[in-house]
Amino acid sequence: MAAMLNPAEDHGWWRNALIYEVYPRSFSDSDGDGVGDLAGLIERLPYLASLGVDGVWLTPFQPSPQIDQGYDISDYCDVDPLFGSMRVFDELLGAAHRTGIRVLVDLVPNHTSTSHPMFRRAVAAKPGSPDRSVFHFRPGRGTAHERTPNNWLSVFGGPAWSRAPEQDPTDPDWYLHLFSSGQPDWNWEHPAVHDYFDGVLRFWFDRGADGVRIDVAHGLYKQPGLPDSPAVPEVIDGLRSNPLAMDQEPVHDVYRRWRRIAESYQPARLLVGEVNLPAPRAARYTRPDELHQSFAFTFTQLGWDATAWVRTGNELAAARDAYASSTTWALENHDLVRTATRFGTGERGRRRGRAALLALLGLPGAVYVYQGQELGLPEVDVPADRRRDPMWQRAAIGRDGARVPMPWTVASTGTHGFSPPQAAEPWLPVPPGWGRYAVEAQTDAAGSTLELFRTAVRVRRELLSPAGASAGLSARWRLHENGLVECARPDGISVFIAMDDEGARLPPGRALLASDPLDETGTLPPDTAVWWRHETYYR
């Protein structure tokens, strides 16, 4: 059970932290409107404390038209009534801190909402006006400006440009949006944008937030002049395949500025970035004067492939070594297919999902888990007419299957505890049989994924954390015979994962914890992970 925070112990807390991502609209609905809220999260803090998490990352709860489920923010310094109020947020922050849980707020600096007052003023202004210069307005090509200013595509499908709405048809301007048309990109070449976000950071840090998770942290700047892309990017990989729209060098100065702000607080606030780039490029964002952490995105893109796990693990270790930061591991989030489905189907998917979860918790460095991952939730095939993801509407790619409301109770009626009795229908449908994954069903149940998670967190604290930040820098990955993956820590403990159909023989030593029962012959069964203490240390 977590305890009240001690500011004196806050220095570097994030290096080996366990952070739990909460997607508020799908976590717990306190008022029965079918959408989760901050008050529901407050009610569930004892559950989060029982998991032993060090912090929670909240996806956007700020005012928004909800075109992209909150990632289109219209007011960065308030709470959307859908989720509560600023008073409720303050209650959440206080209750979480009393429980020993830190709170990270999602910050979305690459783009905003077409409902943001600054964008509304820009639309109302004339072409070439100062109000338009804080966004990317450009005249269209063609005699009637009927064609987009360049060939960039939106990550959500279709052109990355839309005509300025509510304007005279003779207005030549289009505005840039790398995501939906409801999410115009800020122009970070403009000093006013820097000043604005300095104020946003200070607002949440002054409020007591322990840090921010930065959405599309490798975005912000675009190639000067916004030229055509030599190769039109694929929509599915739009964040990485258009080098003109992402990972521009000036973005690093933004995070140097933010790092100075974060460290002006006592204790210092955490900056963690969503940097969807290859490991060597992503690691540059965690140089000593920039972000504290960036997600190991190449790890989230793994399949059940032993060679890829070892190659990626070593790439990440080398990249982190270069900048003396700890690796930030994750396998699931609100944008990804659940591992119990991504790695297989049926029983095989369940075993692989458990093995991956145990392996994740045994790796040196910080770990980010997504709500329901501790329950082994599979991906849900949401009916097409109930999907809410704008990517589905524009590109037939859907993320709703990982966002279905959390199951809390076994009861087959209603929403399995997500909402109170007689509540409105949940914003995404709860599938039949969802209760078998519920917290109630798995609590104190021998062999359940939830109890495996709780045990792993306890053992992680007792045996693995003392290796400290240095373990994240010097761990080595190996591929043994029969698809046996090993991540060897410098403290004589290894994480082994059996990834082929035969299983694999383990070296002399003893098991600390396994995702499923081990073979009595000393063979690690297929689709199983184990934390293993060697009889003798080796490098």
Coordinates of C-alpha atoms in Angstrom, one line a residue:
M1 CA 0.0 0.0 0.0
A2 CA 1.3 3.4 -0.9
A3 CA 2.0 6.0 1.8
M4 CA 1.8 9.8 2.0
L5 CA 4.4 11.5 -0.2
N6 CA 7.6 12.7 1.4
P7 CA 9.0 15.7 -0.6
A8 CA 12.5 15.0 0.8
E9 CA 12.5 11.6 -1.1
D10 CA 11.2 13.1 -4.4
H11 CA 14.6 13.6 -6.1
G12 CA 14.8 11.2 -9.0
W13 CA 11.7 9.3 -8.0
W14 CA 10.7 8.8 -11.6
R15 CA 13.8 6.7 -12.5
N16 CA 12.3 3.4 -11.4
A17 CA 8.7 4.6 -11.0
L18 CA 5.6 2.6 -11.9
I19 CA 3.1 5.0 -13.5
Y20 CA -0.5 4.0 -14.2
E21 CA -2.3 5.7 -17.2
V22 CA -5.9 6.6 -16.5
Y23 CA -8.1 7.3 -19.4
P24 CA -10.7 9.2 -17.4
R25 CA -13.8 8.8 -19.6
S26 CA -13.4 5.0 -19.4
F27 CA -12.1 4.5 -15.8
S28 CA -15.0 5.1 -13.4
D29 CA -18.3 7.0 -13.8
S30 CA -19.5 8.5 -10.5
D31 CA -22.6 10.5 -11.7
G32 CA -24.2 8.0 -14.1
D33 CA -23.9 9.9 -17.3
G34 CA -22.0 7.1 -19.0
V35 CA -18.7 8.9 -19.1
G36 CA -15.9 8.4 -16.5
D37 CA -14.9 11.5 -14.4
L38 CA -12.5 12.8 -11.8
A39 CA -14.8 12.0 -8.9
G40 CA -14.9 8.4 -10.1
L41 CA -11.1 8.4 -10.0
I42 CA -11.1 9.7 -6.5
E43 CA -13.3 6.8 -5.4
R44 CA -10.9 4.3 -7.0
L45 CA -7.7 5.7 -5.4
P46 CA -7.7 2.9 -2.8
Y47 CA -7.6 0.4 -5.7
L48 CA -4.7 2.2 -7.3
A49 CA -2.9 2.3 -3.9
S50 CA -3.4 -1.5 -3.7
L51 CA -1.6 -1.9 -6.9
G52 CA 1.5 -0.1 -5.5
V53 CA 1.7 2.5 -8.3
D54 CA 3.9 5.6 -7.8
G55 CA 1.8 7.9 -10.0
V56 CA -1.0 8.3 -12.4
W57 CA -0.9 9.9 -15.8
L58 CA -4.3 11.5 -16.7
T59 CA -5.2 11.8 -20.3
P60 CA -6.8 15.2 -21.2
F61 CA -9.7 16.3 -18.9
Q62 CA -9.5 19.9 -19.9
P63 CA -12.4 21.7 -21.8
S64 CA -12.7 20.3 -25.3
P65 CA -15.3 19.7 -28.0
Q66 CA -14.2 16.0 -27.6
I67 CA -13.6 15.5 -31.3
D68 CA -10.5 13.5 -30.5
Q69 CA -11.7 12.5 -27.0
G70 CA -10.0 15.5 -25.3
Y71 CA -6.8 15.8 -27.3
D72 CA -8.5 18.9 -29.0
I73 CA -8.2 21.3 -26.0
S74 CA -10.1 24.5 -26.1
D75 CA -8.9 25.8 -22.6
Y76 CA -5.6 24.5 -21.2
C77 CA -6.2 25.8 -17.7
D78 CA -9.6 24.4 -16.6
V79 CA -11.6 21.2 -16.3
D80 CA -14.2 20.1 -18.7
P81 CA -17.7 19.8 -17.0
L82 CA -17.9 16.4 -18.5
F83 CA -15.2 15.3 -16.0
G84 CA -15.9 17.6 -13.1
S85 CA -14.5 21.0 -12.0
M86 CA -11.3 22.6 -10.8
R87 CA -12.5 22.0 -7.3
V88 CA -12.8 18.3 -8.0
F89 CA -9.3 18.2 -9.5
D90 CA -7.9 19.9 -6.4
E91 CA -9.7 17.2 -4.3
L92 CA -8.2 14.5 -6.5
L93 CA -4.7 16.0 -6.2
G94 CA -4.9 16.2 -2.4
A95 CA -6.4 12.7 -2.0
A96 CA -3.8 11.2 -4.4
H97 CA -0.9 12.8 -2.5
R98 CA -2.2 11.7 0.8
T99 CA -2.3 8.2 -0.6
G100 CA 1.3 8.5 -1.9
I101 CA 0.4 8.8 -5.5
R102 CA 1.8 11.5 -7.8
V103 CA -0.3 13.0 -10.6
L104 CA 0.8 13.8 -14.2
V105 CA -1.3 16.0 -16.4
D106 CA -1.4 15.6 -20.1
L107 CA -0.2 18.6 -22.1
V108 CA -1.0 18.9 -25.8
P109 CA 1.4 21.6 -27.3
N110 CA 1.4 20.6 -30.9
H111 CA -2.2 21.4 -31.6
T112 CA -5.3 22.8 -30.1
S113 CA -9.0 23.0 -30.9
T114 CA -10.9 25.0 -33.5
S115 CA -12.9 26.2 -30.4
H116 CA -9.9 27.7 -28.7
P117 CA -10.4 31.5 -28.4
M118 CA -7.1 32.2 -30.1
F119 CA -8.1 30.1 -33.2
R120 CA -11.5 31.7 -33.3
R121 CA -9.9 35.1 -33.4
A122 CA -7.6 33.9 -36.1
V123 CA -10.5 32.7 -38.3
A124 CA -12.4 36.0 -37.8
A125 CA -9.3 38.0 -38.8
K126 CA -8.2 38.7 -42.3
P127 CA -5.5 36.8 -44.2
G128 CA -2.0 38.0 -43.2
S129 CA -3.2 39.3 -39.8
P130 CA -1.2 38.9 -36.6
D131 CA -3.9 36.7 -35.1
R132 CA -3.4 34.1 -37.9
S133 CA 0.4 34.0 -37.4
V134 CA 0.2 31.9 -34.2
F135 CA -1.1 29.1 -36.4
H136 CA -0.1 27.8 -39.8
F137 CA -2.4 29.7 -42.3
R138 CA -1.3 29.6 -45.9
P139 CA -3.0 30.5 -49.2
G140 CA -4.0 27.5 -51.2
R141 CA -2.6 26.6 -54.6
G142 CA -4.4 27.0 -57.9
T143 CA -6.1 30.0 -59.5
A144 CA -8.9 29.9 -57.0
H145 CA -6.7 28.6 -54.1
E146 CA -8.7 25.4 -54.4
R147 CA -5.7 23.1 -53.7
T148 CA -3.9 22.5 -50.4
P149 CA -0.7 24.5 -49.7
N150 CA 1.4 21.3 -49.7
N151 CA 1.0 17.6 -50.0
W152 CA 1.1 16.7 -46.3
L153 CA -1.4 14.1 -45.0
S154 CA -3.1 14.1 -41.7
V155 CA -2.3 11.2 -39.3
F156 CA -6.0 10.6 -39.2
G157 CA -6.3 10.3 -43.0
G158 CA -6.9 12.8 -45.8
P159 CA -5.1 16.1 -46.3
A160 CA -3.4 17.9 -43.4
W161 CA -5.1 21.1 -44.5
S162 CA -8.7 22.6 -44.2
R163 CA -10.1 25.8 -45.5
A164 CA -10.6 28.5 -42.8
P165 CA -14.2 27.9 -41.6
E166 CA -16.9 30.5 -41.5
Q167 CA -15.0 32.7 -43.9
D168 CA -15.8 34.4 -47.1
P169 CA -15.4 31.9 -50.0
T170 CA -12.8 34.3 -51.5
D171 CA -10.5 33.9 -48.5
P172 CA -7.5 32.1 -49.9
D173 CA -6.2 30.6 -46.6
W174 CA -6.1 27.0 -45.4
Y175 CA -4.9 26.0 -41.9
L176 CA -2.6 23.1 -41.0
H177 CA -3.7 20.2 -38.8
L178 CA -1.6 17.1 -38.6
F179 CA -4.5 15.3 -36.9
S180 CA -8.2 16.0 -37.3
S181 CA -9.5 19.1 -38.9
G182 CA -10.7 20.1 -35.4
Q183 CA -7.1 20.3 -34.2
P184 CA -5.1 23.1 -35.8
D185 CA -1.4 23.1 -35.2
W186 CA 0.3 25.9 -33.3
N187 CA 3.0 27.9 -35.0
W188 CA 6.0 27.5 -32.6
E189 CA 8.0 30.0 -34.6
H190 CA 5.9 32.7 -32.9
P191 CA 7.1 33.9 -29.5
A192 CA 3.6 34.3 -28.2
V193 CA 3.1 30.5 -28.4
H194 CA 6.1 30.0 -26.1
D195 CA 4.9 32.5 -23.6
Y196 CA 1.4 31.0 -23.7
F197 CA 2.7 27.5 -22.9
D198 CA 5.0 28.7 -20.2
G199 CA 1.9 30.0 -18.5
V200 CA 0.1 26.7 -19.0
L201 CA 3.0 24.8 -17.4
R202 CA 3.2 27.1 -14.4
F203 CA -0.6 26.9 -13.9
W204 CA -0.6 23.2 -13.4
F205 CA 2.7 23.1 -11.5
D206 CA 1.5 25.9 -9.2
R207 CA -1.7 23.9 -8.6
G208 CA 0.4 21.0 -7.3
A209 CA 0.6 18.6 -10.3
D210 CA 3.8 16.5 -10.1
G211 CA 4.6 16.7 -13.8
V212 CA 3.3 16.6 -17.4
R213 CA 3.2 14.0 -20.1
I214 CA 3.7 15.9 -23.4
D215 CA 1.7 14.7 -26.4
V216 CA 3.5 14.5 -29.7
A217 CA 6.6 15.9 -28.0
H218 CA 8.7 15.5 -31.2
G219 CA 6.2 17.7 -33.1
L220 CA 5.8 21.4 -32.6
Y221 CA 8.2 22.8 -35.2
K222 CA 7.8 22.2 -39.0
Q223 CA 10.3 22.6 -41.8
P224 CA 10.5 26.3 -42.6
G225 CA 8.4 27.2 -45.6
L226 CA 6.3 24.0 -45.3
P227 CA 7.6 22.4 -48.5
D228 CA 6.0 19.4 -50.2
S229 CA 7.2 16.1 -48.7
P230 CA 9.3 14.1 -51.1
A231 CA 7.3 11.0 -50.3
V232 CA 3.7 11.3 -49.2
P233 CA 3.6 9.6 -45.8
E234 CA 1.6 6.5 -44.9
V235 CA -1.3 7.5 -42.6
I236 CA -0.7 4.6 -40.2
D237 CA 2.8 5.8 -39.5
G238 CA 2.2 9.5 -40.1
L239 CA 4.0 10.6 -36.9
R240 CA 7.4 9.2 -38.1
S241 CA 7.2 9.1 -41.9
N242 CA 7.0 12.9 -42.6
P243 CA 10.3 14.2 -41.5
L244 CA 9.3 17.8 -42.5
A245 CA 6.5 17.9 -39.9
M246 CA 8.3 16.2 -36.9
D247 CA 11.6 16.1 -35.0
Q248 CA 12.9 19.5 -36.1
E249 CA 16.0 20.7 -34.2
P250 CA 14.5 23.9 -32.6
V251 CA 12.1 21.7 -30.6
H252 CA 14.9 20.9 -28.2
D253 CA 15.2 24.5 -27.1
V254 CA 11.5 24.3 -26.0
Y255 CA 12.3 21.5 -23.6
R256 CA 15.4 23.2 -22.3
R257 CA 13.2 26.2 -21.4
W258 CA 10.6 23.9 -19.9
R259 CA 13.2 22.0 -17.9
R260 CA 14.3 25.3 -16.3
I261 CA 10.7 25.9 -15.4
A262 CA 10.2 22.4 -14.0
E263 CA 13.3 22.6 -11.9
S264 CA 12.4 26.0 -10.5
Y265 CA 9.8 24.1 -8.3
Q266 CA 10.6 22.2 -5.1
P267 CA 10.4 19.3 -5.6
A268 CA 11.2 19.5 -9.3
R269 CA 8.3 18.6 -11.7
L270 CA 8.6 15.7 -14.1
L271 CA 8.6 16.2 -17.9
V272 CA 7.9 13.0 -19.9
G273 CA 7.5 13.0 -23.7
E274 CA 5.6 11.0 -26.2
V275 CA 8.4 10.8 -28.7
N276 CA 7.5 8.3 -31.5
L277 CA 10.9 8.1 -33.1
P278 CA 13.7 5.4 -33.5
A279 CA 15.6 4.9 -30.2
P280 CA 18.7 7.0 -31.0
R281 CA 16.6 10.0 -32.1
A282 CA 14.1 9.7 -29.2
A283 CA 17.0 9.5 -26.7
R284 CA 18.2 12.9 -27.7
Y285 CA 15.1 14.4 -26.1
T286 CA 16.3 13.2 -22.7
R287 CA 19.7 14.9 -22.6
P288 CA 20.4 16.3 -19.2
D289 CA 18.9 19.7 -19.8
E290 CA 15.8 18.5 -21.7
L291 CA 13.0 16.0 -20.8
H292 CA 13.5 13.7 -17.9
Q293 CA 11.9 10.8 -19.8
S294 CA 10.5 9.8 -23.2
F295 CA 8.5 6.6 -23.8
A296 CA 10.3 3.7 -25.4
F297 CA 8.0 3.7 -28.4
T298 CA 9.9 1.2 -30.4
F299 CA 9.1 -1.2 -27.6
T300 CA 5.4 -0.6 -27.9
Q301 CA 5.5 -1.6 -31.6
L302 CA 6.9 -5.1 -30.9
G303 CA 5.1 -8.3 -31.9
W304 CA 5.8 -11.7 -30.3
D305 CA 9.2 -11.9 -32.0
A306 CA 12.3 -12.9 -29.9
T307 CA 14.8 -11.4 -32.3
A308 CA 12.9 -8.0 -32.4
W309 CA 12.7 -7.9 -28.6
V310 CA 16.5 -8.4 -28.2
R311 CA 17.4 -6.0 -30.9
T312 CA 15.1 -3.3 -29.6
G313 CA 16.1 -3.8 -26.0
N314 CA 19.8 -3.3 -26.9
E315 CA 19.0 -0.3 -29.1
L316 CA 17.2 1.3 -26.2
A317 CA 19.9 0.5 -23.7
A318 CA 22.6 1.9 -25.9
A319 CA 20.5 5.1 -26.6
R320 CA 19.8 5.6 -22.9
D321 CA 23.4 5.0 -22.0
A322 CA 24.5 7.8 -24.3
Y323 CA 22.5 10.4 -22.2
A324 CA 22.6 8.8 -18.7
S325 CA 18.8 8.5 -18.5
S326 CA 16.6 5.6 -17.5
T327 CA 14.6 3.7 -20.0
T328 CA 10.8 4.3 -19.8
W329 CA 9.1 1.0 -20.7
A330 CA 5.5 0.6 -22.0
L331 CA 3.6 -2.0 -24.0
E332 CA 0.1 -0.6 -23.9
N333 CA -1.6 2.8 -23.9
H334 CA -4.9 4.3 -25.1
D335 CA -3.8 4.3 -28.8
L336 CA -2.6 0.6 -29.0
V337 CA -4.2 -2.8 -29.5
R338 CA -4.2 -4.6 -26.1
T339 CA -1.3 -7.1 -25.8
A340 CA -3.6 -10.0 -25.0
T341 CA -4.9 -9.6 -28.5
R342 CA -1.8 -8.1 -30.3
F343 CA 0.4 -11.1 -29.3
G344 CA -2.0 -13.9 -30.1
T345 CA -5.6 -15.1 -29.8
G346 CA -7.5 -17.0 -27.1
E347 CA -5.5 -18.8 -24.5
R348 CA -2.2 -18.1 -26.3
G349 CA -2.9 -14.4 -26.3
R350 CA -3.8 -14.5 -22.6
R351 CA -0.5 -16.3 -21.7
R352 CA 1.6 -14.0 -23.8
G353 CA -0.1 -10.9 -22.4
R354 CA 0.7 -12.1 -18.9
A355 CA 4.3 -12.9 -19.8
A356 CA 4.8 -9.5 -21.4
L357 CA 3.3 -7.8 -18.4
L358 CA 5.6 -9.6 -15.9
A359 CA 8.6 -9.0 -18.2
L360 CA 7.8 -5.3 -18.4
L361 CA 7.7 -5.0 -14.6
G362 CA 11.0 -6.8 -14.2
L363 CA 12.9 -4.5 -16.6
P364 CA 15.2 -1.9 -15.0
G365 CA 13.9 1.7 -15.3
A366 CA 10.5 3.3 -15.2
V367 CA 7.4 1.4 -16.3
Y368 CA 4.1 2.8 -17.6
V369 CA 1.0 0.6 -17.6
Y370 CA -2.4 1.4 -19.1
Q371 CA -5.6 0.9 -17.1
G372 CA -6.9 -2.7 -17.4
Q373 CA -3.5 -4.0 -18.4
E374 CA -3.2 -5.4 -14.9
L375 CA -6.5 -7.3 -15.6
G376 CA -5.3 -8.8 -18.9
L377 CA -8.0 -7.0 -20.8
P378 CA -8.2 -8.0 -24.5
E379 CA -9.0 -5.7 -27.4
V380 CA -12.8 -5.3 -28.0
D381 CA -14.3 -5.4 -31.5
V382 CA -16.5 -2.3 -31.1
P383 CA -19.4 -2.4 -33.6
A384 CA -18.8 0.1 -36.4
D385 CA -21.9 2.1 -35.6
R386 CA -20.7 2.7 -32.0
R387 CA -17.1 3.7 -32.8
R388 CA -16.1 7.2 -31.6
D389 CA -12.5 7.5 -32.8
P390 CA -12.0 10.2 -35.5
M391 CA -9.4 7.9 -37.1
W392 CA -12.1 5.4 -37.8
Q393 CA -14.2 8.1 -39.6
R394 CA -11.2 9.3 -41.7
A395 CA -9.0 6.3 -42.2
A396 CA -11.0 3.2 -41.0
I397 CA -8.4 2.8 -38.2
G398 CA -9.9 2.5 -34.8
R399 CA -8.5 2.8 -31.2
D400 CA -11.9 2.4 -29.4
G401 CA -11.2 -1.3 -28.8
A402 CA -8.6 -0.4 -26.1
R403 CA -10.8 2.3 -24.6
V404 CA -13.9 0.3 -23.5
P405 CA -14.9 1.1 -19.9
M406 CA -13.1 -0.7 -17.0
P407 CA -14.9 -3.7 -15.5
W408 CA -15.1 -3.5 -11.7
T409 CA -17.7 -6.0 -10.7
V410 CA -18.8 -9.4 -11.8
A411 CA -22.5 -8.6 -12.0
S412 CA -23.8 -9.3 -15.6
T413 CA -26.3 -6.4 -15.5
G414 CA -25.4 -2.8 -16.2
T415 CA -21.8 -1.8 -16.8
H416 CA -19.9 -4.1 -14.4
G417 CA -19.5 -1.4 -11.9
F418 CA -18.2 1.3 -14.3
S419 CA -21.4 3.4 -13.7
P420 CA -23.8 3.4 -10.8
P421 CA -27.2 1.5 -11.1
Q422 CA -29.7 3.0 -13.6
A423 CA -27.0 5.0 -15.3
A424 CA -27.0 6.2 -18.9
E425 CA -25.5 3.8 -21.5
P426 CA -21.7 4.0 -21.4
W427 CA -20.0 6.1 -24.1
L428 CA -18.6 2.8 -25.6
P429 CA -20.5 -0.4 -25.3
V430 CA -19.5 -3.0 -22.7
P431 CA -19.2 -6.4 -24.3
P432 CA -21.0 -9.5 -23.0
G433 CA -18.9 -11.5 -20.5
W434 CA -16.8 -8.4 -19.6
G435 CA -17.3 -9.3 -15.9
R436 CA -14.9 -12.3 -16.0
Y437 CA -12.1 -9.8 -16.2
A438 CA -13.4 -7.5 -13.4
V439 CA -11.4 -6.4 -10.5
E440 CA -13.9 -8.1 -8.2
A441 CA -13.5 -11.4 -10.1
Q442 CA -9.7 -11.3 -9.9
T443 CA -9.1 -9.9 -6.4
D444 CA -7.6 -12.7 -4.2
A445 CA -8.1 -15.2 -7.0
A446 CA -5.1 -17.5 -7.3
G447 CA -3.4 -17.3 -10.6
S448 CA -5.3 -14.2 -11.8
T449 CA -3.5 -11.6 -13.8
L450 CA -4.4 -8.9 -11.2
E451 CA -2.8 -10.9 -8.4
L452 CA 0.2 -11.6 -10.6
F453 CA 0.5 -7.9 -11.1
R454 CA 0.2 -7.0 -7.4
T455 CA 2.8 -9.7 -6.5
A456 CA 5.2 -8.5 -9.2
V457 CA 5.0 -4.9 -8.0
R458 CA 5.7 -6.0 -4.4
V459 CA 8.7 -8.2 -5.5
R460 CA 9.9 -5.4 -7.8
R461 CA 10.1 -3.1 -4.8
E462 CA 11.7 -5.6 -2.5
L463 CA 14.3 -7.1 -4.9
L464 CA 14.7 -5.1 -8.1
S465 CA 14.4 -1.4 -7.3
P466 CA 17.6 -1.3 -5.2
A467 CA 19.6 -1.7 -8.4
G468 CA 18.7 1.9 -9.0
A469 CA 19.1 4.0 -12.1
S470 CA 22.4 2.4 -13.1
A471 CA 20.5 -0.9 -13.8
G472 CA 18.7 0.9 -16.6
L473 CA 22.0 1.9 -18.2
S474 CA 23.9 -1.4 -18.1
A475 CA 21.2 -4.1 -18.6
R476 CA 22.0 -6.4 -21.6
W477 CA 19.6 -8.3 -23.8
R478 CA 20.5 -11.7 -25.3
L479 CA 18.8 -14.2 -27.6
H480 CA 19.5 -17.8 -26.5
E481 CA 18.5 -21.1 -28.2
N482 CA 14.8 -22.0 -28.8
G483 CA 13.6 -18.4 -28.8
L484 CA 14.6 -17.6 -25.2
V485 CA 14.9 -13.9 -24.6
E486 CA 17.0 -12.6 -21.7
C487 CA 17.3 -9.1 -20.2
A488 CA 20.2 -9.5 -17.8
R489 CA 20.5 -6.9 -15.0
P490 CA 23.8 -6.1 -13.2
D491 CA 22.4 -7.4 -9.9
G492 CA 22.4 -11.0 -10.9
I493 CA 18.7 -11.1 -11.8
S494 CA 17.4 -11.7 -15.4
V495 CA 14.1 -11.5 -17.0
F496 CA 13.6 -14.6 -19.3
I497 CA 10.8 -14.9 -21.9
A498 CA 10.1 -18.1 -23.8
M499 CA 8.9 -17.0 -27.2
D500 CA 8.9 -20.2 -29.3
D501 CA 6.7 -23.3 -29.2
E502 CA 9.2 -25.6 -27.4
G503 CA 10.1 -23.7 -24.3
A504 CA 13.7 -23.4 -23.2
R505 CA 16.1 -24.7 -20.5
L506 CA 17.1 -22.1 -17.9
P507 CA 20.6 -21.7 -16.4
P508 CA 21.3 -22.7 -12.8
G509 CA 19.5 -20.5 -10.3
R510 CA 16.0 -20.0 -8.9
A511 CA 12.7 -18.4 -9.9
L512 CA 11.6 -15.3 -8.1
L513 CA 8.3 -15.0 -10.0
A514 CA 6.8 -16.6 -13.1
S515 CA 3.8 -15.6 -15.3
D516 CA 2.5 -19.2 -15.3
P517 CA 3.7 -22.4 -13.5
L518 CA 7.2 -23.6 -14.5
D519 CA 8.0 -27.0 -15.9
E520 CA 9.4 -29.3 -13.1
T521 CA 12.2 -30.3 -15.5
G522 CA 13.7 -26.8 -15.3
T523 CA 12.3 -25.8 -18.7
L524 CA 10.6 -22.5 -19.2
P525 CA 7.3 -23.3 -20.9
P526 CA 6.3 -21.5 -24.1
D527 CA 4.8 -18.1 -23.8
T528 CA 6.0 -17.7 -20.2
A529 CA 8.2 -15.2 -18.5
V530 CA 10.2 -15.6 -15.3
W531 CA 12.3 -13.4 -13.0
W532 CA 15.4 -15.5 -12.4
R533 CA 18.2 -15.1 -9.8
H534 CA 21.4 -16.7 -11.1
E535 CA 23.6 -18.9 -8.9
T536 CA 26.6 -16.8 -10.1
Y537 CA 26.6 -13.3 -11.5
Y538 CA 27.8 -13.0 -15.1
R539 CA 28.3 -10.1 -17.4

